[in-house]
Amino acid sequence: MKRGQTDLSFLCAVDKPAGPTSHDVINAVRRITGERRVGHAGTLDPAASGVLVILVGPAARLNPYLESQRKRYRARISFGCCTDTDDAQGEVLRVCDVPPQASDAAFAHGILESFIGPQMQLPPVYSALKRSGVKACDAARAGKVIDLEPRPIEVHQVYLDGIGEDEAGLYWDVIFDVSKGTYIRALARDIGRAAGTEAHLSALERLASGNVTLDDCVSLEGLESQGVRAALDPVRACGMRFAFLEGVQASRIQNGNALRADEVALHEWLNPQFNDACACFQGIEESTRPPAPDEKVMMVVDGAVKAVYGFHEDSGEYRSCCIFSKGVIRGAL
């Protein structure tokens, strides 16, 4: 076994406090677990708090299936000025008056509803996006602004959670349900302009990352005391259907061999909550839906996820996408 590798392979979620970077949390998890291979499914800015999904050991290979999921945030949008970073950590660029109607809930609802749906979003100048191998934020700090292209995003849902005032002036508290790659800072910027003024993001909390919510999170101190008992079920976190395999089938997936669809019984969850004492067998049923083209399915052997397979409609087979030499454990032990 290489230095910094353990027998651990699990998924958990940390309630990141405001202040540390996502990488700071990763380093803390490495220290707690002794495992070098630790990743996360979606960065949170240092000033943001909330759900940060953590992948330990070989479970890190689940990242593509988790990072692409929808995210939910509670954001505070402060009106009256914009910054170079589109949030409260940046330098103020402009200060302007806030129209009186911005204090009206009906006006706010109208503005927010106009942002629902697919759209092209111009990322913040200070972002981790790269052009020619250079991060936009690094270039901006060096005084060189990189021209970033608008990117497709989708705002699935948006709710006005409240209107108030603080020492900085008027703010809206807003709940956003968005696609991967959406910058809430950029939404705050654009919402301010749509309201006839300027605005920036003054606070942000991630409420959910896919199926993982704040209720499923532990603090870093909680992870240190609970260890692997803080693990979540990767099947429910990824939202995939799954199959229980044994015997010859279990041996075949260890070698990445294909499985015929008619020899795989798919199962799904009745209840997507994570708070069962043991996630292994509660609240599931055999699925009656046939596999969809390109559908990803998790293969479970002896209570652990041993592989992710994809369905190929042309051959009627499930074929290997990802094999775990060390199975990803499912829920609390």
CSV table of C-alpha atoms in Angstrom, one decimal:
chain,number,residue,atom,x,y,z
A,1,MET,CA,0.0,0.0,0.0
A,2,LYS,CA,1.3,3.4,-1.0
A,3,ARG,CA,2.1,6.0,1.7
A,4,GLY,CA,-0.9,8.0,2.6
A,5,GLN,CA,-3.3,5.2,1.5
A,6,THR,CA,-5.7,3.4,3.8
A,7,ASP,CA,-8.4,0.8,3.5
A,8,LEU,CA,-11.0,3.6,3.8
A,9,SER,CA,-13.5,4.2,0.9
A,10,PHE,CA,-16.6,6.2,1.8
A,11,LEU,CA,-18.6,9.3,1.1
A,12,CYS,CA,-19.6,11.9,3.7
A,13,ALA,CA,-20.7,15.5,3.9
A,14,VAL,CA,-19.2,18.4,5.9
A,15,ASP,CA,-21.0,21.5,6.9
A,16,LYS,CA,-18.3,23.9,5.9
A,17,PRO,CA,-18.1,27.0,8.0
A,18,ALA,CA,-17.4,30.4,6.4
A,19,GLY,CA,-13.7,31.2,6.3
A,20,PRO,CA,-11.8,28.1,5.3
A,21,THR,CA,-11.4,27.2,1.6
A,22,SER,CA,-12.7,23.9,0.3
A,23,HIS,CA,-9.1,22.8,0.1
A,24,ASP,CA,-8.6,23.6,3.7
A,25,VAL,CA,-11.5,21.2,4.5
A,26,ILE,CA,-9.9,18.5,2.3
A,27,ASN,CA,-6.6,18.9,4.2
A,28,ALA,CA,-8.4,18.5,7.5
A,29,VAL,CA,-10.1,15.3,6.3
A,30,ARG,CA,-6.8,13.9,5.2
A,31,ARG,CA,-5.4,14.6,8.7
A,32,ILE,CA,-8.5,13.0,10.3
A,33,THR,CA,-8.6,9.9,8.2
A,34,GLY,CA,-4.9,9.4,7.4
A,35,GLU,CA,-6.0,9.0,3.7
A,36,ARG,CA,-4.3,11.1,1.0
A,37,ARG,CA,-6.9,10.4,-1.6
A,38,VAL,CA,-9.6,12.9,-0.6
A,39,GLY,CA,-11.8,15.0,-2.9
A,40,HIS,CA,-14.9,17.0,-2.9
A,41,ALA,CA,-17.9,17.3,-5.3
A,42,GLY,CA,-18.2,21.0,-6.0
A,43,THR,CA,-16.1,23.9,-4.6
A,44,LEU,CA,-17.5,26.4,-2.1
A,45,ASP,CA,-15.9,29.9,-1.9
A,46,PRO,CA,-14.1,30.6,1.4
A,47,ALA,CA,-16.9,33.1,2.5
A,48,ALA,CA,-19.6,30.5,1.8
A,49,SER,CA,-20.8,27.8,4.2
A,50,GLY,CA,-22.9,24.7,4.0
A,51,VAL,CA,-22.9,21.3,2.2
A,52,LEU,CA,-19.5,20.1,1.0
A,53,VAL,CA,-19.6,16.5,-0.2
A,54,ILE,CA,-16.4,14.7,0.6
A,55,LEU,CA,-15.0,11.5,-1.1
A,56,VAL,CA,-12.4,9.5,0.7
A,57,GLY,CA,-10.2,6.8,-0.8
A,58,PRO,CA,-11.3,5.1,-4.0
A,59,ALA,CA,-14.7,6.7,-3.5
A,60,ALA,CA,-13.2,9.8,-5.1
A,61,ARG,CA,-13.9,8.2,-8.4
A,62,LEU,CA,-17.6,8.9,-7.8
A,63,ASN,CA,-16.9,12.7,-8.3
A,64,PRO,CA,-18.2,12.9,-11.9
A,65,TYR,CA,-21.6,11.5,-10.8
A,66,LEU,CA,-21.9,13.9,-7.9
A,67,GLU,CA,-20.3,17.1,-9.1
A,68,SER,CA,-22.8,17.3,-12.0
A,69,GLN,CA,-25.9,17.4,-9.8
A,70,ARG,CA,-28.1,20.3,-9.0
A,71,LYS,CA,-27.2,22.6,-6.1
A,72,ARG,CA,-29.5,24.6,-3.7
A,73,TYR,CA,-28.3,27.8,-2.0
A,74,ARG,CA,-29.6,30.5,0.3
A,75,ALA,CA,-28.1,33.8,-0.8
A,76,ARG,CA,-28.1,37.3,0.5
A,77,ILE,CA,-28.1,39.9,-2.3
A,78,SER,CA,-27.1,43.4,-1.1
A,79,PHE,CA,-28.1,46.3,-3.3
A,80,GLY,CA,-26.4,49.7,-3.9
A,81,CYS,CA,-22.9,48.7,-5.0
A,82,CYS,CA,-21.0,46.3,-7.1
A,83,THR,CA,-17.5,44.8,-6.5
A,84,ASP,CA,-14.8,43.4,-8.7
A,85,THR,CA,-15.4,39.9,-7.3
A,86,ASP,CA,-19.2,40.2,-7.3
A,87,ASP,CA,-19.3,39.5,-3.6
A,88,ALA,CA,-18.5,41.2,-0.3
A,89,GLN,CA,-14.8,40.2,-0.4
A,90,GLY,CA,-14.0,42.4,-3.4
A,91,GLU,CA,-13.2,46.0,-3.9
A,92,VAL,CA,-16.2,48.3,-4.5
A,93,LEU,CA,-16.3,49.5,-8.1
A,94,ARG,CA,-19.5,51.5,-8.1
A,95,VAL,CA,-22.0,52.9,-5.6
A,96,CYS,CA,-25.5,53.9,-6.8
A,97,ASP,CA,-29.0,54.6,-5.6
A,98,VAL,CA,-31.5,51.8,-5.1
A,99,PRO,CA,-34.9,52.4,-6.6
A,100,PRO,CA,-37.7,52.5,-4.0
A,101,GLN,CA,-39.6,49.6,-5.7
A,102,ALA,CA,-36.7,47.2,-4.9
A,103,SER,CA,-38.2,47.1,-1.3
A,104,ASP,CA,-41.5,45.7,-2.7
A,105,ALA,CA,-42.0,42.0,-2.6
A,106,ALA,CA,-44.0,41.9,-5.8
A,107,PHE,CA,-41.3,43.7,-7.7
A,108,ALA,CA,-38.7,41.3,-6.2
A,109,HIS,CA,-40.7,38.3,-7.3
A,110,GLY,CA,-41.0,39.6,-10.8
A,111,ILE,CA,-37.3,40.2,-11.1
A,112,LEU,CA,-36.4,36.8,-9.7
A,113,GLU,CA,-38.9,34.9,-11.9
A,114,SER,CA,-37.3,36.4,-15.0
A,115,PHE,CA,-34.1,34.4,-14.1
A,116,ILE,CA,-35.8,31.0,-14.1
A,117,GLY,CA,-34.8,28.7,-16.9
A,118,PRO,CA,-31.8,28.0,-19.2
A,119,GLN,CA,-29.6,31.0,-19.9
A,120,MET,CA,-26.1,32.2,-20.7
A,121,GLN,CA,-24.1,33.5,-17.8
A,122,LEU,CA,-21.0,35.6,-17.8
A,123,PRO,CA,-18.7,34.2,-15.0
A,124,PRO,CA,-17.1,36.5,-12.5
A,125,VAL,CA,-13.7,38.0,-13.4
A,126,TYR,CA,-12.4,36.4,-10.2
A,127,SER,CA,-13.2,32.7,-10.9
A,128,ALA,CA,-11.3,29.5,-11.2
A,129,LEU,CA,-12.1,29.2,-14.9
A,130,LYS,CA,-9.0,28.8,-17.1
A,131,ARG,CA,-8.0,30.3,-20.4
A,132,SER,CA,-4.8,29.0,-22.0
A,133,GLY,CA,-4.0,27.3,-18.7
A,134,VAL,CA,-4.3,30.4,-16.6
A,135,LYS,CA,-7.0,30.9,-13.9
A,136,ALA,CA,-9.1,34.0,-14.4
A,137,CYS,CA,-8.7,34.9,-10.7
A,138,ASP,CA,-4.9,34.6,-10.8
A,139,ALA,CA,-4.8,36.8,-13.9
A,140,ALA,CA,-7.1,39.4,-12.3
A,141,ARG,CA,-4.9,39.6,-9.2
A,142,ALA,CA,-2.0,40.3,-11.5
A,143,GLY,CA,-3.9,43.1,-13.2
A,144,LYS,CA,-4.7,41.2,-16.3
A,145,VAL,CA,-8.4,40.6,-17.0
A,146,ILE,CA,-9.2,37.5,-19.0
A,147,ASP,CA,-12.2,37.7,-21.3
A,148,LEU,CA,-14.4,34.9,-20.3
A,149,GLU,CA,-17.2,33.6,-22.6
A,150,PRO,CA,-20.8,33.3,-21.3
A,151,ARG,CA,-21.6,29.7,-20.3
A,152,PRO,CA,-24.9,27.8,-20.4
A,153,ILE,CA,-26.5,27.4,-17.0
A,154,GLU,CA,-30.0,26.8,-15.7
A,155,VAL,CA,-31.9,28.3,-12.7
A,156,HIS,CA,-34.5,25.5,-12.0
A,157,GLN,CA,-36.2,27.3,-9.1
A,158,VAL,CA,-35.9,30.6,-7.2
A,159,TYR,CA,-37.7,31.8,-4.1
A,160,LEU,CA,-37.7,35.1,-2.3
A,161,ASP,CA,-37.0,34.2,1.3
A,162,GLY,CA,-37.2,37.8,2.7
A,163,ILE,CA,-36.4,41.5,2.2
A,164,GLY,CA,-34.6,43.5,4.9
A,165,GLU,CA,-32.1,46.2,5.6
A,166,ASP,CA,-28.8,46.2,7.5
A,167,GLU,CA,-26.0,48.7,7.9
A,168,ALA,CA,-25.1,48.2,4.2
A,169,GLY,CA,-28.6,48.9,3.0
A,170,LEU,CA,-31.3,46.9,1.3
A,171,TYR,CA,-31.0,43.1,0.8
A,172,TRP,CA,-32.9,40.2,-0.6
A,173,ASP,CA,-32.6,36.7,0.9
A,174,VAL,CA,-33.1,34.3,-2.0
A,175,ILE,CA,-33.2,30.5,-2.4
A,176,PHE,CA,-31.7,29.3,-5.7
A,177,ASP,CA,-31.9,25.8,-7.2
A,178,VAL,CA,-29.4,25.7,-10.0
A,179,SER,CA,-27.4,23.6,-12.4
A,180,LYS,CA,-23.7,22.7,-12.1
A,181,GLY,CA,-21.4,25.6,-12.9
A,182,THR,CA,-23.8,28.4,-11.9
A,183,TYR,CA,-22.1,31.3,-10.2
A,184,ILE,CA,-24.5,32.7,-7.5
A,185,ARG,CA,-22.2,35.7,-7.4
A,186,ALA,CA,-22.9,36.4,-11.0
A,187,LEU,CA,-26.7,35.9,-10.5
A,188,ALA,CA,-26.5,38.5,-7.7
A,189,ARG,CA,-24.7,40.9,-10.0
A,190,ASP,CA,-27.2,40.4,-12.8
A,191,ILE,CA,-30.2,40.6,-10.5
A,192,GLY,CA,-29.0,44.0,-9.3
A,193,ARG,CA,-28.8,45.3,-12.8
A,194,ALA,CA,-32.2,43.9,-13.7
A,195,ALA,CA,-33.6,45.8,-10.7
A,196,GLY,CA,-32.1,49.1,-12.0
A,197,THR,CA,-29.2,49.3,-9.7
A,198,GLU,CA,-26.0,47.4,-8.7
A,199,ALA,CA,-25.8,44.5,-6.3
A,200,HIS,CA,-23.3,41.9,-4.9
A,201,LEU,CA,-23.5,38.6,-3.0
A,202,SER,CA,-23.0,39.3,0.7
A,203,ALA,CA,-23.6,35.8,2.2
A,204,LEU,CA,-24.0,32.3,0.8
A,205,GLU,CA,-25.0,29.0,2.2
A,206,ARG,CA,-25.3,25.7,0.2
A,207,LEU,CA,-28.4,23.9,1.4
A,208,ALA,CA,-28.1,20.9,-0.8
A,209,SER,CA,-25.8,19.2,-3.3
A,210,GLY,CA,-27.9,16.8,-5.3
A,211,ASN,CA,-29.6,14.5,-2.7
A,212,VAL,CA,-27.3,15.5,0.1
A,213,THR,CA,-28.7,18.2,2.4
A,214,LEU,CA,-27.5,20.1,5.5
A,215,ASP,CA,-29.3,17.5,7.7
A,216,ASP,CA,-26.8,14.9,6.3
A,217,CYS,CA,-23.7,16.9,7.2
A,218,VAL,CA,-21.3,16.7,10.1
A,219,SER,CA,-18.8,19.3,11.3
A,220,LEU,CA,-15.1,18.5,11.0
A,221,GLU,CA,-15.1,17.9,14.8
A,222,GLY,CA,-18.0,15.5,14.3
A,223,LEU,CA,-16.2,13.7,11.5
A,224,GLU,CA,-13.1,13.4,13.8
A,225,SER,CA,-15.2,11.8,16.5
A,226,GLN,CA,-17.4,9.6,14.3
A,227,GLY,CA,-15.0,8.6,11.6
A,228,VAL,CA,-16.4,6.2,9.1
A,229,ARG,CA,-19.7,6.2,11.0
A,230,ALA,CA,-20.4,9.5,9.4
A,231,ALA,CA,-20.5,7.8,6.0
A,232,LEU,CA,-23.5,8.3,3.7
A,233,ASP,CA,-24.9,5.9,1.2
A,234,PRO,CA,-23.4,6.6,-2.3
A,235,VAL,CA,-26.3,5.0,-4.0
A,236,ARG,CA,-28.8,7.5,-2.6
A,237,ALA,CA,-26.3,10.4,-2.8
A,238,CYS,CA,-25.8,9.7,-6.6
A,239,GLY,CA,-29.5,9.1,-7.1
A,240,MET,CA,-28.9,5.9,-9.2
A,241,ARG,CA,-30.7,2.7,-9.4
A,242,PHE,CA,-28.7,-0.3,-8.2
A,243,ALA,CA,-28.4,-4.1,-8.3
A,244,PHE,CA,-27.3,-6.6,-5.7
A,245,LEU,CA,-24.8,-9.1,-7.1
A,246,GLU,CA,-23.3,-12.3,-5.8
A,247,GLY,CA,-21.5,-15.4,-7.0
A,248,VAL,CA,-20.6,-15.4,-10.7
A,249,GLN,CA,-22.0,-11.9,-11.3
A,250,ALA,CA,-20.0,-10.4,-8.5
A,251,SER,CA,-16.8,-12.0,-9.9
A,252,ARG,CA,-17.5,-10.8,-13.4
A,253,ILE,CA,-17.8,-7.1,-12.4
A,254,GLN,CA,-14.5,-7.3,-10.5
A,255,ASN,CA,-12.9,-7.9,-13.9
A,256,GLY,CA,-15.1,-5.3,-15.7
A,257,ASN,CA,-17.0,-7.8,-17.7
A,258,ALA,CA,-20.4,-6.9,-19.3
A,259,LEU,CA,-23.7,-8.1,-17.8
A,260,ARG,CA,-26.8,-8.9,-19.8
A,261,ALA,CA,-29.7,-6.6,-18.8
A,262,ASP,CA,-32.1,-9.6,-18.4
A,263,GLU,CA,-29.8,-11.0,-15.6
A,264,VAL,CA,-29.7,-7.8,-13.5
A,265,ALA,CA,-32.6,-7.0,-11.2
A,266,LEU,CA,-32.6,-3.2,-10.6
A,267,HIS,CA,-33.7,-1.7,-7.3
A,268,GLU,CA,-34.5,1.9,-6.2
A,269,TRP,CA,-35.2,3.8,-3.0
A,270,LEU,CA,-38.7,4.5,-1.7
A,271,ASN,CA,-37.4,7.3,0.5
A,272,PRO,CA,-34.4,9.4,-0.4
A,273,GLN,CA,-33.5,10.5,3.2
A,274,PHE,CA,-30.1,9.6,4.6
A,275,ASN,CA,-30.9,9.5,8.3
A,276,ASP,CA,-31.5,5.7,8.7
A,277,ALA,CA,-29.4,4.0,11.3
A,278,CYS,CA,-28.2,1.7,8.5
A,279,ALA,CA,-28.6,2.6,4.8
A,280,CYS,CA,-27.9,-0.9,3.5
A,281,PHE,CA,-31.4,-2.5,3.0
A,282,GLN,CA,-34.1,-0.2,4.3
A,283,GLY,CA,-36.8,1.4,2.2
A,284,ILE,CA,-36.0,-0.2,-1.2
A,285,GLU,CA,-38.0,-2.0,-3.8
A,286,GLU,CA,-37.4,-3.9,-7.0
A,287,SER,CA,-37.8,-1.5,-9.9
A,288,THR,CA,-40.3,-2.2,-12.6
A,289,ARG,CA,-38.9,0.4,-15.1
A,290,PRO,CA,-36.6,-0.9,-17.8
A,291,PRO,CA,-33.2,0.6,-18.0
A,292,ALA,CA,-32.9,3.8,-20.0
A,293,PRO,CA,-30.3,4.3,-22.7
A,294,ASP,CA,-27.0,5.3,-21.2
A,295,GLU,CA,-28.4,5.0,-17.7
A,296,LYS,CA,-25.8,4.6,-14.9
A,297,VAL,CA,-26.4,1.9,-12.4
A,298,MET,CA,-24.5,1.0,-9.2
A,299,MET,CA,-23.5,-2.6,-8.6
A,300,VAL,CA,-23.6,-3.7,-4.9
A,301,VAL,CA,-21.7,-6.7,-3.5
A,302,ASP,CA,-21.6,-7.6,0.2
A,303,GLY,CA,-23.1,-4.3,1.3
A,304,ALA,CA,-20.6,-2.1,-0.7
A,305,VAL,CA,-20.7,-0.4,-4.1
A,306,LYS,CA,-18.2,-2.2,-6.2
A,307,ALA,CA,-18.8,-0.7,-9.6
A,308,VAL,CA,-20.8,1.8,-11.8
A,309,TYR,CA,-22.1,0.3,-15.0
A,310,GLY,CA,-23.8,2.0,-18.0
A,311,PHE,CA,-26.6,0.5,-20.0
A,312,HIS,CA,-26.0,0.1,-23.7
A,313,GLU,CA,-29.3,-0.3,-25.5
A,314,ASP,CA,-27.9,-1.6,-28.8
A,315,SER,CA,-26.5,-4.7,-27.1
A,316,GLY,CA,-28.8,-5.0,-24.2
A,317,GLU,CA,-25.9,-5.0,-21.8
A,318,TYR,CA,-24.5,-3.2,-18.8
A,319,ARG,CA,-20.8,-2.2,-19.4
A,320,SER,CA,-18.2,-1.0,-16.9
A,321,CYS,CA,-17.8,2.7,-16.3
A,322,CYS,CA,-15.9,2.6,-13.0
A,323,ILE,CA,-14.6,-0.3,-10.8
A,324,PHE,CA,-13.7,0.1,-7.2
A,325,SER,CA,-10.9,-2.2,-6.0
A,326,LYS,CA,-12.0,-1.3,-2.5
A,327,GLY,CA,-15.8,-1.1,-2.3
A,328,VAL,CA,-17.5,2.1,-1.2
A,329,ILE,CA,-19.3,1.4,2.0
A,330,ARG,CA,-23.0,2.2,2.3
A,331,GLY,CA,-24.1,4.2,5.3
A,332,ALA,CA,-23.3,3.7,9.0
A,333,LEU,CA,-21.7,0.5,10.0
